[in-house]
């Protein structure tokens, strides 16, 4: 697990980028920050569409940004929202696929850490690449 300072830095980054969320339909803003093994932090926000089902969560946008910047190994993901929500089911699957079992830090909109969990705790008995052979 990453240390306390790193966790707080990551949670603060998530709450900072959350301010850039594009959520005109739900008004529920989410920020996510993903720590890669080179110490870099990739950010994402939720981006909503008038065709609601096309909206993309902050977590998957952070993962897309990290991958597009050449990051491949990840240590932790922080999520910032009102109420410090857990990631949705679709994001849990993508976190499992791309990041593996990492720390997942749930924070409020001010960057206060409410809970530290993990991919494995949020998606037990996950389907994954091991099943595709
Ligand atoms: N949302 C996220 O971005 N991440 C989550 O963990 C939960 C939900 C977004 C999707 C949608 O834009 C809004 O929050 C309300 O569901």
Short mmCIF file of C-alpha atoms and ligand atoms in Angstrom, two decimals:
data_model
loop_
_atom_site.label_atom_id
_atom_site.label_comp_id
_atom_site.label_asym_id
_atom_site.label_seq_id
_atom_site.Cartn_x
_atom_site.Cartn_y
_atom_site.Cartn_z
CA UNK A 1 0.00 0.00 0.00
CA UNK A 2 1.23 3.52 -0.74
CA UNK A 3 2.06 5.64 2.29
CA UNK A 4 -0.18 8.13 4.05
CA UNK A 5 1.37 11.20 2.38
CA UNK A 6 0.97 9.68 -1.07
CA UNK A 7 -2.62 8.72 -0.33
CA UNK A 8 -3.47 12.25 0.76
CA UNK A 9 -1.74 13.74 -2.28
CA UNK A 10 -3.72 11.45 -4.57
CA UNK A 11 -7.04 12.22 -2.82
CA UNK A 12 -6.32 15.95 -3.07
CA UNK A 13 -5.54 15.61 -6.78
CA UNK A 14 -8.87 13.86 -7.30
CA UNK A 15 -10.81 16.59 -5.50
CA UNK A 16 -8.95 19.26 -7.48
CA UNK A 17 -9.66 17.73 -10.88
CA UNK A 18 -13.27 17.05 -9.83
CA UNK A 19 -13.88 20.79 -10.28
CA UNK A 20 -13.50 20.19 -14.02
CA UNK A 21 -16.21 17.52 -14.22
CA UNK A 22 -18.65 17.90 -17.10
CA UNK A 23 -21.92 16.89 -15.49
CA UNK A 24 -24.67 19.20 -16.79
CA UNK A 25 -27.38 16.49 -16.53
CA UNK A 26 -26.84 14.90 -13.13
CA UNK A 27 -24.84 17.71 -11.49
CA UNK A 28 -23.01 14.88 -9.71
CA UNK A 29 -19.35 15.70 -10.18
CA UNK A 30 -16.65 13.09 -9.84
CA UNK A 31 -12.86 13.32 -10.09
CA UNK A 32 -10.40 10.46 -10.25
CA UNK A 33 -6.61 10.37 -10.03
CA UNK A 34 -4.55 7.34 -10.90
CA UNK A 35 -1.01 6.86 -9.59
CA UNK A 36 1.36 5.04 -11.94
CA UNK A 37 4.59 3.28 -10.99
CA UNK A 38 6.70 6.19 -12.28
CA UNK A 39 5.10 8.43 -9.65
CA UNK A 40 2.91 10.24 -12.18
CA UNK A 41 -0.72 11.08 -11.55
CA UNK A 42 -3.26 10.88 -14.38
CA UNK A 43 -6.60 12.59 -13.86
CA UNK A 44 -10.12 12.10 -15.15
CA UNK A 45 -13.58 13.55 -14.64
CA UNK A 46 -17.02 12.31 -15.53
CA UNK A 47 -18.16 13.51 -18.94
CA UNK A 48 -21.91 13.36 -19.54
CA UNK A 49 -23.92 13.29 -22.76
CA UNK A 50 -27.46 14.41 -23.60
CA UNK A 51 -27.84 10.75 -24.62
CA UNK A 52 -27.37 9.77 -20.98
CA UNK A 53 -26.05 6.27 -21.57
CA UNK A 54 -23.04 7.66 -23.41
CA UNK A 55 -21.73 9.35 -20.28
CA UNK A 56 -18.32 8.15 -19.09
CA UNK A 57 -17.26 7.98 -15.47
CA UNK A 58 -14.26 9.81 -14.03
CA UNK A 59 -12.48 6.53 -13.24
CA UNK A 60 -12.53 5.24 -16.81
CA UNK A 61 -11.47 8.63 -18.14
CA UNK A 62 -8.50 8.67 -15.75
CA UNK A 63 -7.52 5.20 -16.96
CA UNK A 64 -7.86 6.25 -20.62
CA UNK A 65 -5.72 9.32 -20.02
CA UNK A 66 -3.02 7.29 -18.26
CA UNK A 67 -2.89 4.68 -21.02
CA UNK A 68 -2.76 7.34 -23.73
CA UNK A 69 0.24 8.80 -21.93
CA UNK A 70 2.05 5.49 -22.02
CA UNK A 71 1.47 4.44 -18.41
CA UNK A 72 1.03 0.72 -17.95
CA UNK A 73 1.51 -0.10 -14.26
CA UNK A 74 -0.57 1.37 -11.49
CA UNK A 75 -0.39 1.60 -7.72
CA UNK A 76 -3.53 3.37 -6.53
CA UNK A 77 -6.68 5.19 -7.62
CA UNK A 78 -8.37 8.00 -5.71
CA UNK A 79 -11.96 9.04 -6.35
CA UNK A 80 -13.52 12.28 -5.16
CA UNK A 81 -17.25 12.89 -4.94
CA UNK A 82 -19.97 14.13 -2.63
CA UNK A 83 -20.50 11.25 -0.23
CA UNK A 84 -17.26 9.50 -1.22
CA UNK A 85 -19.00 6.98 -3.46
CA UNK A 86 -17.59 3.66 -4.62
CA UNK A 87 -16.98 3.11 -8.36
CA UNK A 88 -19.80 1.69 -10.48
CA UNK A 89 -19.75 -1.91 -11.67
CA UNK A 90 -18.48 -1.08 -15.16
CA UNK A 91 -15.55 0.88 -13.72
CA UNK A 92 -14.73 -1.92 -11.27
CA UNK A 93 -14.33 -4.28 -14.21
CA UNK A 94 -12.10 -1.88 -16.16
CA UNK A 95 -10.00 -1.11 -13.06
CA UNK A 96 -9.52 -4.85 -12.59
CA UNK A 97 -8.59 -5.37 -16.26
CA UNK A 98 -6.16 -2.47 -16.61
CA UNK A 99 -4.81 -1.85 -13.10
CA UNK A 100 -5.20 -5.19 -11.34
CA UNK A 101 -5.57 -5.25 -7.59
CA UNK A 102 -4.68 -1.72 -6.46
CA UNK A 103 -5.61 0.47 -3.52
CA UNK A 104 -8.78 2.45 -4.12
CA UNK A 105 -9.10 5.59 -2.02
CA UNK A 106 -12.59 6.99 -1.55
CA UNK A 107 -12.66 10.67 -0.76
CA UNK A 108 -15.17 13.45 -0.40
CA UNK A 109 -15.26 16.63 -2.48
CA UNK A 110 -12.71 18.29 -0.18
CA UNK A 111 -10.15 15.53 -0.49
CA UNK A 112 -10.87 14.01 2.91
CA UNK A 113 -10.27 10.26 2.80
CA UNK A 114 -13.29 8.32 4.02
CA UNK A 115 -12.26 4.77 3.16
CA UNK A 116 -9.42 2.80 1.63
CA UNK A 117 -10.40 -0.34 -0.21
CA UNK A 118 -9.09 -2.35 -3.15
CA UNK A 119 -10.07 -3.74 -6.53
CA UNK A 120 -10.31 -7.26 -5.11
CA UNK A 121 -12.56 -6.13 -2.26
CA UNK A 122 -14.89 -4.26 -4.63
CA UNK A 123 -14.97 -6.95 -7.35
CA UNK A 124 -14.51 -10.39 -5.82
CA UNK A 125 -14.31 -13.41 -8.14
CA UNK A 126 -13.76 -11.08 -11.09
CA UNK A 127 -13.98 -12.18 -14.67
CA UNK A 128 -10.74 -11.34 -16.47
CA UNK A 129 -8.09 -12.21 -18.99
CA UNK A 130 -7.37 -15.47 -17.17
CA UNK A 131 -10.79 -16.67 -18.37
CA UNK A 132 -10.22 -15.96 -22.05
CA UNK A 133 -7.65 -18.68 -22.96
N1 LIG B 1 -20.04 8.61 -11.83
C1 LIG B 1 -18.67 8.58 -11.89
O1 LIG B 1 -18.05 9.32 -12.68
N2 LIG B 1 -18.03 7.74 -11.06
C2 LIG B 1 -18.62 6.99 -10.09
O2 LIG B 1 -17.93 6.32 -9.35
C3 LIG B 1 -20.08 7.00 -9.95
C4 LIG B 1 -20.82 7.74 -10.99
C5 LIG B 1 -20.74 9.59 -12.67
C6 LIG B 1 -21.55 9.05 -13.80
C7 LIG B 1 -22.54 10.18 -14.01
O3 LIG B 1 -21.93 11.18 -14.82
C8 LIG B 1 -22.75 10.74 -12.62
O4 LIG B 1 -21.63 10.32 -11.86
C9 LIG B 1 -24.02 10.31 -11.95
O5 LIG B 1 -24.18 8.94 -12.01
#
